[in-house]
Coordinates of C-alpha atoms in Angstrom, one line a residue:
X17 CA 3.8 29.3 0.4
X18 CA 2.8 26.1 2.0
X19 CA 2.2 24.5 -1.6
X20 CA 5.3 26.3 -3.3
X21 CA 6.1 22.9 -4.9
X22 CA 2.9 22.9 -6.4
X23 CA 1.9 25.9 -7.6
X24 CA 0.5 26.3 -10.8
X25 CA 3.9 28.1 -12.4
X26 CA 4.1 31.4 -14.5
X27 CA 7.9 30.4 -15.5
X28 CA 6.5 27.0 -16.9
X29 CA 7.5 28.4 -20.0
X30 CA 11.2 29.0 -18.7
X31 CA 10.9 25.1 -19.1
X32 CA 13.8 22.5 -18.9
X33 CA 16.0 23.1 -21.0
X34 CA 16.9 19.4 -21.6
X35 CA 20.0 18.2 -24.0
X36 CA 17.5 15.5 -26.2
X37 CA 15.2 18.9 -26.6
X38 CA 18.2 20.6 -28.1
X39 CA 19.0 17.9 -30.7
X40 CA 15.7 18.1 -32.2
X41 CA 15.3 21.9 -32.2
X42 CA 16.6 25.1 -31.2
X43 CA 13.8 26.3 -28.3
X44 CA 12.1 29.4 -29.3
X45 CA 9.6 28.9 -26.8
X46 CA 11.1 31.1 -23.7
X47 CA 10.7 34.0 -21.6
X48 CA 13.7 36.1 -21.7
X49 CA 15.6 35.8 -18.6
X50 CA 16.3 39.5 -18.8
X51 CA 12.6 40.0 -18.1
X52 CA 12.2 37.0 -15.5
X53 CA 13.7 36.8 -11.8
X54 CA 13.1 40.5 -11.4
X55 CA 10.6 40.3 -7.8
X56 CA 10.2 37.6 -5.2
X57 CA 6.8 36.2 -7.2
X58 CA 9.1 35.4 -9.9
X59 CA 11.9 33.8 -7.5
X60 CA 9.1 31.6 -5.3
X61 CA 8.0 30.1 -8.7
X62 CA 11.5 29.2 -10.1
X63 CA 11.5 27.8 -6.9
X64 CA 8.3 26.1 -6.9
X65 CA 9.9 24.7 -10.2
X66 CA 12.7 23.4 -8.6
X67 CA 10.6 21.3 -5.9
X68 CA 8.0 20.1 -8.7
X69 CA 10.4 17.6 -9.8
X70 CA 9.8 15.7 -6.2
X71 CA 6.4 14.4 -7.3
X72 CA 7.3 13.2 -10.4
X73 CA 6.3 9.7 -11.4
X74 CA 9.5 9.2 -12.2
X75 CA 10.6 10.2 -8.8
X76 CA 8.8 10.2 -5.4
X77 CA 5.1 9.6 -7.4
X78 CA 6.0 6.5 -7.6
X79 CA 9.6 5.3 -8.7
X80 CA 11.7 6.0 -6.0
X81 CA 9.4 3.8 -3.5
X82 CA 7.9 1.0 -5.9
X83 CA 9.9 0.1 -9.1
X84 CA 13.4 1.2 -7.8
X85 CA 13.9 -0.1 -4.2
X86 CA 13.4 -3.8 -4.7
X87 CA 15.1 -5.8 -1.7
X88 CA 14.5 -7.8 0.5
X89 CA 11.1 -5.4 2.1
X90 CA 9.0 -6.2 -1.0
X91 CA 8.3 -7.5 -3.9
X92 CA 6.2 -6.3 -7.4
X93 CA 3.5 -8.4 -7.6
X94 CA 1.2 -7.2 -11.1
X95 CA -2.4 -8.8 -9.0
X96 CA -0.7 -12.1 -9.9
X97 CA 0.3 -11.8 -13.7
X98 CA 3.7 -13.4 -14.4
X99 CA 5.5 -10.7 -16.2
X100 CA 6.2 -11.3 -19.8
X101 CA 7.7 -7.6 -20.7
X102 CA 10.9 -6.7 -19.2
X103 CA 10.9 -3.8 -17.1
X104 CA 13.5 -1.8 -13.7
X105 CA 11.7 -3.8 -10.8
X106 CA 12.6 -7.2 -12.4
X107 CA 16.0 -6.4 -14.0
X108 CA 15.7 -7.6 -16.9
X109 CA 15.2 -4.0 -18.5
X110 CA 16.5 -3.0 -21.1
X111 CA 18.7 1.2 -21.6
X112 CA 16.0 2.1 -23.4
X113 CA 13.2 1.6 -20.8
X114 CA 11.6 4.5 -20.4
X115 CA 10.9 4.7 -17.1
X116 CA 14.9 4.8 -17.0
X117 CA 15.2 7.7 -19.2
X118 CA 12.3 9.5 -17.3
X119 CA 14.3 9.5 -14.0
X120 CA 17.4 10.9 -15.6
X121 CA 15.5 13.5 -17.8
X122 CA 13.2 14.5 -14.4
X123 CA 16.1 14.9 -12.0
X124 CA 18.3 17.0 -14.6
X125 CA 15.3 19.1 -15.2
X126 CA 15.3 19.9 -11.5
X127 CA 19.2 20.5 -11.5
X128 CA 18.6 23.0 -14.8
X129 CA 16.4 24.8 -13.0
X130 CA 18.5 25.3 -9.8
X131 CA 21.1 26.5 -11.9
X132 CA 18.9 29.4 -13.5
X133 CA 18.0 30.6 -10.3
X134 CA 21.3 30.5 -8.6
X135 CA 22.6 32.3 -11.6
X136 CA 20.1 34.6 -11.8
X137 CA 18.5 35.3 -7.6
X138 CA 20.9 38.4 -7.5
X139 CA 18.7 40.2 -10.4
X140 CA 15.4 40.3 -8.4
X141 CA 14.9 43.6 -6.3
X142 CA 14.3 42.0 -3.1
X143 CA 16.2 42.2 0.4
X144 CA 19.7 40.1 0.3
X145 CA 18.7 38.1 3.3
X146 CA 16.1 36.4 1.3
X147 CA 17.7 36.4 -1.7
X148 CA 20.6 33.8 0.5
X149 CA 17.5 32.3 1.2
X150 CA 16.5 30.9 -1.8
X151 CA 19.6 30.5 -3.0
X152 CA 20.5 28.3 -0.2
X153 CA 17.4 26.4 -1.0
X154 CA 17.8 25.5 -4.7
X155 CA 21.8 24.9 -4.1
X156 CA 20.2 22.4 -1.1
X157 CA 17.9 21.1 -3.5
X158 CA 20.0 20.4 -7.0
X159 CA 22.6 18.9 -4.3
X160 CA 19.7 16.5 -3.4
X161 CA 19.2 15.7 -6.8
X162 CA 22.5 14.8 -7.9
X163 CA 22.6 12.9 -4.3
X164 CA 19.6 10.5 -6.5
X165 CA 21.1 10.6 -9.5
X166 CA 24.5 9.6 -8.6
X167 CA 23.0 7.0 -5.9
X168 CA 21.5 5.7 -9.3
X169 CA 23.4 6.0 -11.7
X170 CA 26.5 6.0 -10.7
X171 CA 29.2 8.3 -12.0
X172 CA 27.0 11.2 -14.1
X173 CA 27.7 14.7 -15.7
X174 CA 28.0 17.3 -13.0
X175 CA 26.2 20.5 -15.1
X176 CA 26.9 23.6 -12.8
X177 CA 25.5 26.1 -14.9
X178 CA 22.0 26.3 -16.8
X179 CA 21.8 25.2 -20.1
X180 CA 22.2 28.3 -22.6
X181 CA 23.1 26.4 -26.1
X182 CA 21.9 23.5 -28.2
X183 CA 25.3 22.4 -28.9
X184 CA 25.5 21.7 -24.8
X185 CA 25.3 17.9 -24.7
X186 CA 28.7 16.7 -24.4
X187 CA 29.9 15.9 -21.0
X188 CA 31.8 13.6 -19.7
X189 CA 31.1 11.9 -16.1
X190 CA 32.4 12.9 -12.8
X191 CA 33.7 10.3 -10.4
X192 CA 32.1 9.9 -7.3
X193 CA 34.6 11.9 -5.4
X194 CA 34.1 14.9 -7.2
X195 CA 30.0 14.3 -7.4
X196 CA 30.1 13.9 -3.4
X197 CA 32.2 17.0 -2.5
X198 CA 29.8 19.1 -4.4
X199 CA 26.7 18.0 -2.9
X200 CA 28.6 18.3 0.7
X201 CA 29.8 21.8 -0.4
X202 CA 26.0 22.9 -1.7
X203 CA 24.5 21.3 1.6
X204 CA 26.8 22.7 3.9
X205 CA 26.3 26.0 2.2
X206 CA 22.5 25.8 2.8
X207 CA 22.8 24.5 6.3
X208 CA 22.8 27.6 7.6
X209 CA 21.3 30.1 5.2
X210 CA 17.7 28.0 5.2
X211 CA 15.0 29.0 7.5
X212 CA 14.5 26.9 10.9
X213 CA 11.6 24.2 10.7
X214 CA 9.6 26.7 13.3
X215 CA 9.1 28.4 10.1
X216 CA 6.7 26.5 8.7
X217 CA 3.4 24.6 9.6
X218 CA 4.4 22.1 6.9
X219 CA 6.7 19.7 5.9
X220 CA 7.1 20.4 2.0
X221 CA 10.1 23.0 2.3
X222 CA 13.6 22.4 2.7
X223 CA 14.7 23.7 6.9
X224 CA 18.1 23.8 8.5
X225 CA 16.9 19.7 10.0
X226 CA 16.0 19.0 6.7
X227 CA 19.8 20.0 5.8
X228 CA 21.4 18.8 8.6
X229 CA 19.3 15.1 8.7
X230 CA 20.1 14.6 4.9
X231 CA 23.8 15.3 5.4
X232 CA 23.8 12.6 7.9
X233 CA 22.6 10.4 4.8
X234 CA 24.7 11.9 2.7
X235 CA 27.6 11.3 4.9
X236 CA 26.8 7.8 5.6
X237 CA 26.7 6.7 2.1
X238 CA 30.0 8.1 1.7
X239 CA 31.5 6.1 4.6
X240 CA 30.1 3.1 2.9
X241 CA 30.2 1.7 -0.5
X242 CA 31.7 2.8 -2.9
X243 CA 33.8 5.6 -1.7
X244 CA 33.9 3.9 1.6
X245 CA 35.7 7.2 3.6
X246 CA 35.3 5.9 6.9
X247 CA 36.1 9.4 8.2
X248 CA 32.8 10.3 7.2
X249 CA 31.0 8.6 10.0
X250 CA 32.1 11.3 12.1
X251 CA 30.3 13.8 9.6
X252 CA 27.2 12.1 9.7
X253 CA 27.1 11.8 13.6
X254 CA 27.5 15.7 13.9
X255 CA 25.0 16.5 11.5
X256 CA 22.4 14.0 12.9
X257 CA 23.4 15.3 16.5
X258 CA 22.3 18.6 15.1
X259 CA 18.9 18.0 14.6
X260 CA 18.8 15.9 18.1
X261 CA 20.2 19.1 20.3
X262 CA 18.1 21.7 18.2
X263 CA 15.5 20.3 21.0
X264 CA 12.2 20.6 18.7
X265 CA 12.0 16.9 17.5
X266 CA 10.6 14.0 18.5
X267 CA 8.5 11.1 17.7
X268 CA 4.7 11.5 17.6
X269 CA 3.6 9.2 20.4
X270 CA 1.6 6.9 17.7
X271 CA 3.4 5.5 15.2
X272 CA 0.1 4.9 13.0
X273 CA -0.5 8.5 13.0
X274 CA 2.6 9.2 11.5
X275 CA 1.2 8.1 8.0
X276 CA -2.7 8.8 8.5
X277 CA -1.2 12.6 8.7
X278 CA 0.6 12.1 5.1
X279 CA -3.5 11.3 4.3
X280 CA -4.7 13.7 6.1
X281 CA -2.8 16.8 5.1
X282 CA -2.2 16.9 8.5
X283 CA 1.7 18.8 9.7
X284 CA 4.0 17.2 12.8
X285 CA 6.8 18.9 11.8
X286 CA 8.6 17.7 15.2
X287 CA 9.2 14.1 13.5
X288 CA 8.0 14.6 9.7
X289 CA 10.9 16.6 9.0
X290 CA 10.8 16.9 5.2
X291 CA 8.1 15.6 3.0
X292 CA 6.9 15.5 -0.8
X293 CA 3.6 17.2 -1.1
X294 CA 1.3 16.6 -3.2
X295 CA -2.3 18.2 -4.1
X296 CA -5.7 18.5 -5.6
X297 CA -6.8 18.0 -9.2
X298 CA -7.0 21.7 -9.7
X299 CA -8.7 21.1 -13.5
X300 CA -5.6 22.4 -15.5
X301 CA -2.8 20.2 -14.1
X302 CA -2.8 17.2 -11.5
X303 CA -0.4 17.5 -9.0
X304 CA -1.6 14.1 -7.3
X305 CA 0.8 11.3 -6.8
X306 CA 1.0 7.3 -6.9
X307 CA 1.0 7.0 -3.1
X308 CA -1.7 4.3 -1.7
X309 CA -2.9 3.7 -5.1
X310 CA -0.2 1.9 -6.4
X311 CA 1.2 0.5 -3.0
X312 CA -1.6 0.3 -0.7
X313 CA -4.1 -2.3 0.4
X314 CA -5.6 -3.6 -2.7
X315 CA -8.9 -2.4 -3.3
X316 CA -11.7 -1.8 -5.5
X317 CA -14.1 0.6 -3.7
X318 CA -13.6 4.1 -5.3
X319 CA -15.1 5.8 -2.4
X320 CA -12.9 4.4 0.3
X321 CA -10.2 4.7 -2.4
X322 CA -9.1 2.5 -4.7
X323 CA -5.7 0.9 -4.7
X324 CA -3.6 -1.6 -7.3
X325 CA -1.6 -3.3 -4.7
X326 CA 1.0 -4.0 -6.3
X327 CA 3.4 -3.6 -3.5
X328 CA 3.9 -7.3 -1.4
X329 CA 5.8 -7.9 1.3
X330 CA 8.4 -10.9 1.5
X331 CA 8.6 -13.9 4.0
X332 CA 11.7 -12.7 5.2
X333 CA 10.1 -9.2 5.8
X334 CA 7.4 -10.2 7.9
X335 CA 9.7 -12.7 10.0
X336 CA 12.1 -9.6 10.9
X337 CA 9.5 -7.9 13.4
X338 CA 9.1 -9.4 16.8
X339 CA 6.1 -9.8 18.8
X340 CA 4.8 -7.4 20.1
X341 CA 6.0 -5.1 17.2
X342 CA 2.8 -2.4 16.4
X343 CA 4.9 -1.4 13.0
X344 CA 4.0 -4.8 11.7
X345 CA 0.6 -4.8 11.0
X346 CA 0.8 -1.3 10.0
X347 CA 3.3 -1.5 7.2
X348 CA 2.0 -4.9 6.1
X349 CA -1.3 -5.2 6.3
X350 CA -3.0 -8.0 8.4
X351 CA -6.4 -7.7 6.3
X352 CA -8.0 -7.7 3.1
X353 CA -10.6 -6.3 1.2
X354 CA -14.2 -7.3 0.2
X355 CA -15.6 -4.6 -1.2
X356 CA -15.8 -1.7 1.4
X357 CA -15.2 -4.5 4.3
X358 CA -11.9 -5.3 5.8
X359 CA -11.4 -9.1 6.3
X360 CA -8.5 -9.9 9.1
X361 CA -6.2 -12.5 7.5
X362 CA -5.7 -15.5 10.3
X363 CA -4.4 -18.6 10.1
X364 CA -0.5 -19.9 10.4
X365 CA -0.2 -21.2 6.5
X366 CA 2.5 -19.4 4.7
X367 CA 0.7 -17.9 2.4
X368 CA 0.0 -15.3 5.5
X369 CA 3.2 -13.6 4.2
X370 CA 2.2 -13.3 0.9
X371 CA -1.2 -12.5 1.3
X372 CA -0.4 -9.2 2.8
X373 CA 0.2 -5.6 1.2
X374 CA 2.3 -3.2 1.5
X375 CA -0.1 -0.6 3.7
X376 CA 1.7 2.5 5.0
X377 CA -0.3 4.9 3.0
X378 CA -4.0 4.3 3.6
X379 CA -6.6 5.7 1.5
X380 CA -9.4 5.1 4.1
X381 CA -7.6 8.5 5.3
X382 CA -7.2 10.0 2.6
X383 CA -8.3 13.6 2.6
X384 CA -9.5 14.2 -0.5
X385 CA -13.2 14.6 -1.9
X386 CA -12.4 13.7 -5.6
X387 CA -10.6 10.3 -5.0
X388 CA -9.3 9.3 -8.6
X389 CA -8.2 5.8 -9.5
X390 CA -5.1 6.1 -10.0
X391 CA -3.4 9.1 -7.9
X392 CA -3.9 10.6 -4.6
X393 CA -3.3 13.7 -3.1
X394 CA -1.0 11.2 0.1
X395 CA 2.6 12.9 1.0
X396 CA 5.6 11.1 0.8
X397 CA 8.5 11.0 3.4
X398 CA 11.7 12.3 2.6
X399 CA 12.9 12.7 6.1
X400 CA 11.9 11.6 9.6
X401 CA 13.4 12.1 12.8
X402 CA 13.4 7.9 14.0
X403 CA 15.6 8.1 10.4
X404 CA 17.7 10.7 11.6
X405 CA 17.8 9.2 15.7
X406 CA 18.9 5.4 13.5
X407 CA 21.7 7.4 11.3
X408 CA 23.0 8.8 14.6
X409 CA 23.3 5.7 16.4
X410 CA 24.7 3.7 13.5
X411 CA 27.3 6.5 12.7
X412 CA 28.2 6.9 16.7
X413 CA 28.7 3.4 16.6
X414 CA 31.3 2.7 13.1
X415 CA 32.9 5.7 14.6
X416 CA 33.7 4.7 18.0
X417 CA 33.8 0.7 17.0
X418 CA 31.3 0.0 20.1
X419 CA 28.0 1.6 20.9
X420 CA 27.9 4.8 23.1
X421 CA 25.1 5.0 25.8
X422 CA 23.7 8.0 23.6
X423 CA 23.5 5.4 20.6
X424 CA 21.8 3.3 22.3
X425 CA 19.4 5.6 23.7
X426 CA 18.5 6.8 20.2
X427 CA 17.7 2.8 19.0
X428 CA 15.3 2.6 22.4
X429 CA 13.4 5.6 21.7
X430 CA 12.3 4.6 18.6
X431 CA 12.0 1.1 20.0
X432 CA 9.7 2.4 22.6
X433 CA 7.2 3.4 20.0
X434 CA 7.2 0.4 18.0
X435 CA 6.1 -1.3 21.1
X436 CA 3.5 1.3 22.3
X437 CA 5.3 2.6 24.8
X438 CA 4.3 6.4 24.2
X439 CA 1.1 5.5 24.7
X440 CA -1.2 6.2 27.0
X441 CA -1.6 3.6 29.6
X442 CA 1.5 2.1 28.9
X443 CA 3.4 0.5 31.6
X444 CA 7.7 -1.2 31.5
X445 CA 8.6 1.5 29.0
X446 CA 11.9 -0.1 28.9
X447 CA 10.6 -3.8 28.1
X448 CA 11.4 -3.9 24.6
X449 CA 15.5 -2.1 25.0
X450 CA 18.3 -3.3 23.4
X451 CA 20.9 -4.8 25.7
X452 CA 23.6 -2.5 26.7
X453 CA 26.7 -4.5 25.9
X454 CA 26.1 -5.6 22.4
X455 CA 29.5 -5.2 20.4
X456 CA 30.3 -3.1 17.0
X457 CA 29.1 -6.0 14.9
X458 CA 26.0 -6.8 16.4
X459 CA 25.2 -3.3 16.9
X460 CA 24.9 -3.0 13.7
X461 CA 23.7 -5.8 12.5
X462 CA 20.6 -5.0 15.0
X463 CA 20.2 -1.3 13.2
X464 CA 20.3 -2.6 10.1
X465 CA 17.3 -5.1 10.8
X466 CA 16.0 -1.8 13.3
X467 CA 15.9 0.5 9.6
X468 CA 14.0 -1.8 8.3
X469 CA 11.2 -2.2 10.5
X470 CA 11.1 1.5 11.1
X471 CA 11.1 2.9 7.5
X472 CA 10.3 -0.4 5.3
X473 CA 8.7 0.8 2.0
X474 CA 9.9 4.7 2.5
X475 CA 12.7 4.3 -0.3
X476 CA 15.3 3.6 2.0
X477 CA 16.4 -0.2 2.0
X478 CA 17.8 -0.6 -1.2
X479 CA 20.1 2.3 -0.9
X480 CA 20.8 1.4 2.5
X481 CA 21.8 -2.5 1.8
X482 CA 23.9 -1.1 -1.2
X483 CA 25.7 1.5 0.7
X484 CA 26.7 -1.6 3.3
X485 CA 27.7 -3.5 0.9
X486 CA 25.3 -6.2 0.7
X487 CA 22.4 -5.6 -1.9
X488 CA 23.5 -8.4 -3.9
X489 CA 23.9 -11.3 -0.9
X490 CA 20.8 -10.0 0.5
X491 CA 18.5 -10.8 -3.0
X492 CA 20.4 -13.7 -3.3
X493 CA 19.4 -15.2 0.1
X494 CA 15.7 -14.5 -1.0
X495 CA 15.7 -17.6 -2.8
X496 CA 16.3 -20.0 0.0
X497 CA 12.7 -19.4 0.3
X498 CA 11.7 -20.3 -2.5
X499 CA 10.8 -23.8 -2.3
X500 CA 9.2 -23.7 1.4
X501 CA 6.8 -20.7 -0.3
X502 CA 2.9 -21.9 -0.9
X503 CA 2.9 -23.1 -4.7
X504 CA 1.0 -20.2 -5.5
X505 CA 4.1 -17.7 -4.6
X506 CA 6.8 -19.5 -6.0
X507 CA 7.4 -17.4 -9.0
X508 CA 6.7 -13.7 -9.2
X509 CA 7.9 -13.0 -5.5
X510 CA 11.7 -14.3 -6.3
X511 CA 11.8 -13.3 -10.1
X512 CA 14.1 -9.8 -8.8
X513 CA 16.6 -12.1 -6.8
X514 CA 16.6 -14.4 -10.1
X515 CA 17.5 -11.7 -12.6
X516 CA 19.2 -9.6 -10.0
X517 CA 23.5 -9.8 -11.3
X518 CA 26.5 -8.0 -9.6
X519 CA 25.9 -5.0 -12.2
X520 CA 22.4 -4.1 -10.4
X521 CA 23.7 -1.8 -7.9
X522 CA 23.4 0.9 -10.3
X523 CA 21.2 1.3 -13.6
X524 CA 22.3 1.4 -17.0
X525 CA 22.8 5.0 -18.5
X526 CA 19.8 5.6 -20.3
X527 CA 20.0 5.1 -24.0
X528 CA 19.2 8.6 -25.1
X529 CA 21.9 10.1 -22.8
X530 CA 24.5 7.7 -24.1
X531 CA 23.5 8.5 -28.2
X532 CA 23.4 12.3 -27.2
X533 CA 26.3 12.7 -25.0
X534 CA 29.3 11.4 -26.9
X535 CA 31.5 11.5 -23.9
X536 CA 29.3 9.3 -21.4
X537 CA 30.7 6.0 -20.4
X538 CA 28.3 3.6 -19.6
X539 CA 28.4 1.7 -16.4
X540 CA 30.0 -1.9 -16.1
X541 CA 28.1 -4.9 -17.0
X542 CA 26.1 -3.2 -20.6

């Protein structure tokens, strides 16, 4: 079970039943359903289908935290090549890019095969507690998914049944309303029917605080733009306050250990809440992700784990911690490599900023014999509890227009482990507090900056400055530091705030989708 969204699947076959597929041919390739879903074997690996679209490339393999969450954290830097083909992380794609169409295709695979099993859970002979069970979980999970895709994408097709015909390709969008009150209705459904996280000695399946913490997201982006339903702040606060009063989480006293443990295969459930998974090269499929080798310390040395680095911080990035701050040097890393030797970066000349990497996931630590070149077997964070502590204190906050003491205890807990405070030996735990009389505004202001430092390169930033309403002033301010930057980081750094136009805070419709589905609309701006 603790791999279930990476098991080597007997319903493969049962495979995604996309539209494209159907206008090139009518499948002929499937099990009957009539002689699938029949015991809980066949129900854990439709559902180990359903989590298999997490580790996609085109989603949390690498996507969702390197090509798709440009802002102000990072920048895509190809080991210094000026980039000559357009492509997402310098918008200047084009609907056609395929790495476009891949994220579309992956996440309605994931929704087509939710809707199979929630159509088709009540055939299997197996007790009606579990049966809720894993219906709760793939109504949680193609929620999620639509969650992504409409985060994305905008306005998209909401498909509530599997796909049973070829001629199924016609549908026309839902608006966001519509979109968000499913997901709600599918979460809130779960939220109660999915096992407790005590469950579990891992992170890779979906709990009640999995539930709860994601409707606090869920709930936030709805108070902000576009829908902007400020009544939602209360939502978020109650579902974030859940996971708080269930008693069980908490941060792990080291905030480093956090992410040698996604290395490590290593489980602290109490503030990893909800993690992608991902696993050996078992010699007929590879189950390995992107993470560390595609946004770690750059590296050559195949034995301590070799890594593109293409993930840089920006100026502005490294200028937001304070002193003092142990997250710095740990999500940007202060060193460089020389072979299998670290070499400390020092010095005050600018190009200190640029110099760094992007270094949350390690693969010094990585636990894993057989380290390839280009995956790894690292997890990804999907939810952690300083997210969930920062989504209560910002909805407390918009709700009540001022900061309640209990928001502002959540902020200086996770404060307190920035600075070290958990540590052994550590002395004035409160040094490093917020002041208790900051106002609405600044209160959130400070969160804003606080999510950043906290969860910087964990897919978060972009979605959170669009859902406050400022992705596009944000890149835009990028560029007033353009000309103080070292001549050598002048151009590829600030190419994303360049290109970036009002249109960017959602993608195009992929081309495919719009030539298949005749009643698509594409989104403003292409």
């Amino acid at each position: 079970m603790k791999k279930i969204c990476f098991m080597v699947l007997s319903f493969m076959t049962l495979n995604l039943i996309s539209c494209k597929d159907f206008l090139e041919e009518t499948p002929t390739d499937f099990v009957s359903i009539g002689n699938f879903y029949k015991t809980e074997s066949d129900i854990i690996s439709a559902l180990a289908g359903i989590y298999d679209v997490l580790g996609k490339t085109s989603a949390y393999g690498r996507y969702f935290f390197l090509e798709m969450d440009m802002s102000d954290e990072q920048n895509y830097n190809n080991n210094g090549t000026v980039p000559t083909a357009p492509d997402l992380q310098y918008f200047n794609y084009q609907i056609s890019d395929i790495k476009l169409e891949a994220v579309w295709s992956n996440l309605y695979t994931g929704i087509n095969r939710a809707n199979m099993l929630i159509e088709n859970v009540d055939n299997a002979d197996i007790m009606e507690d579990k049966k809720e069970a894993y219906k709760a979980e793939a109504m949680f999970l193609r929620a999620y998914y639509y969650f992504l895709l409409t985060n994305h994408f905008g306005n998209v097709p909401l498909r509530l049944q599997s796909t049973k015909s070829p001629n199924e390709v016609d549908f026309p969008p839902s608006p966001y309303s519509v979109i968000y009150h499913q997901i709600v209705q599918d979460m809130e459904y779960a939220a109660d029917k999915v096992p407790d996280i005590t469950a579990y000695n891992h992170g890779g399946r979906v709990t009640k605080s999995a539930v709860w913490g994601i409707l606090a997201r869920v709930n936030l982006k709805m108070a902000g733009a576009p829908l902007r339903d400020h009544s939602r702040y209360a939502e978020a606060r109650k579902w974030a306050k859940k996971v708080i009063d269930l008693g069980y989480h908490e941060l792990h006293p080291d905030y480093t250990q956090v992410f040698k443990n996604y290395a490590q295969k290593q489980y602290y459930t109490k503030e990893s809440i909800w993690e992608v998974e991902f696993a050996y090269w078992s010699g007929t499929q590879n189950e390995e992700g992107q993470v560390g080798s595609a946004n770690g310390v750059r590296n050559t040395d195949r034995n301590m784990g070799y890594s593109y680095g293409l993930q840089r911080p920006m100026e502005v990035y490294y200028k937001r911690f304070e002193q003092g701050d142990l997250r710095r040097d740990w999500t940007i890393s202060d060193y460089t490599y020389s072979g299998n030797q670290q070499v400390p970066l020092s010095g005050t000349n600018i190009t200190i900023y640029y110099n760094r990497y992007g270094a949350k996931f390690r693969r010094e630590y990585e636990n894993n014999p057989n380290k390839s070149v280009n995956t790894t077997i690292i997890n990804f964070p999907l939810l952690r509890y300083s997210d969930v502590l920062l989504m209560f204190a910002e909805a407390d906050n918009q709700m009540n227009r001022a900061p309640s003491s209990e928001a502002i205890n959540a902020v200086n807990i996770v404060r307190r482990r920035a600075f070290g405070k958990f540590l052994p030996g550590a002395v004035n735990i409160e040094e490093f507090d917020i002041p208790n009389n900051l106002d609405a505004l600044t209160f959130q202001t400070f969160i804003q900056d606080e999510r950043s430092r906290e969860l910087g390169f964990e897919a978060l930033r972009r979605f959170d400055l669009i859902r406050w309403g400022i992705y596009y002033s944000t890149m835009k301010d990028l560029l007033n530091y353009k000309s103080s930057a070292h001549v050598n980081y002048r151009v590829i750094p600030f190419i994303p705030a360049e290109n970036l136009q009002l249109r960017d805070t959602l993608y195009a419709i992929p081309s495919d989708e719009m030539m298949i589905n005749k009643l698509m609309v594409q989104n403003p701006g292409w």
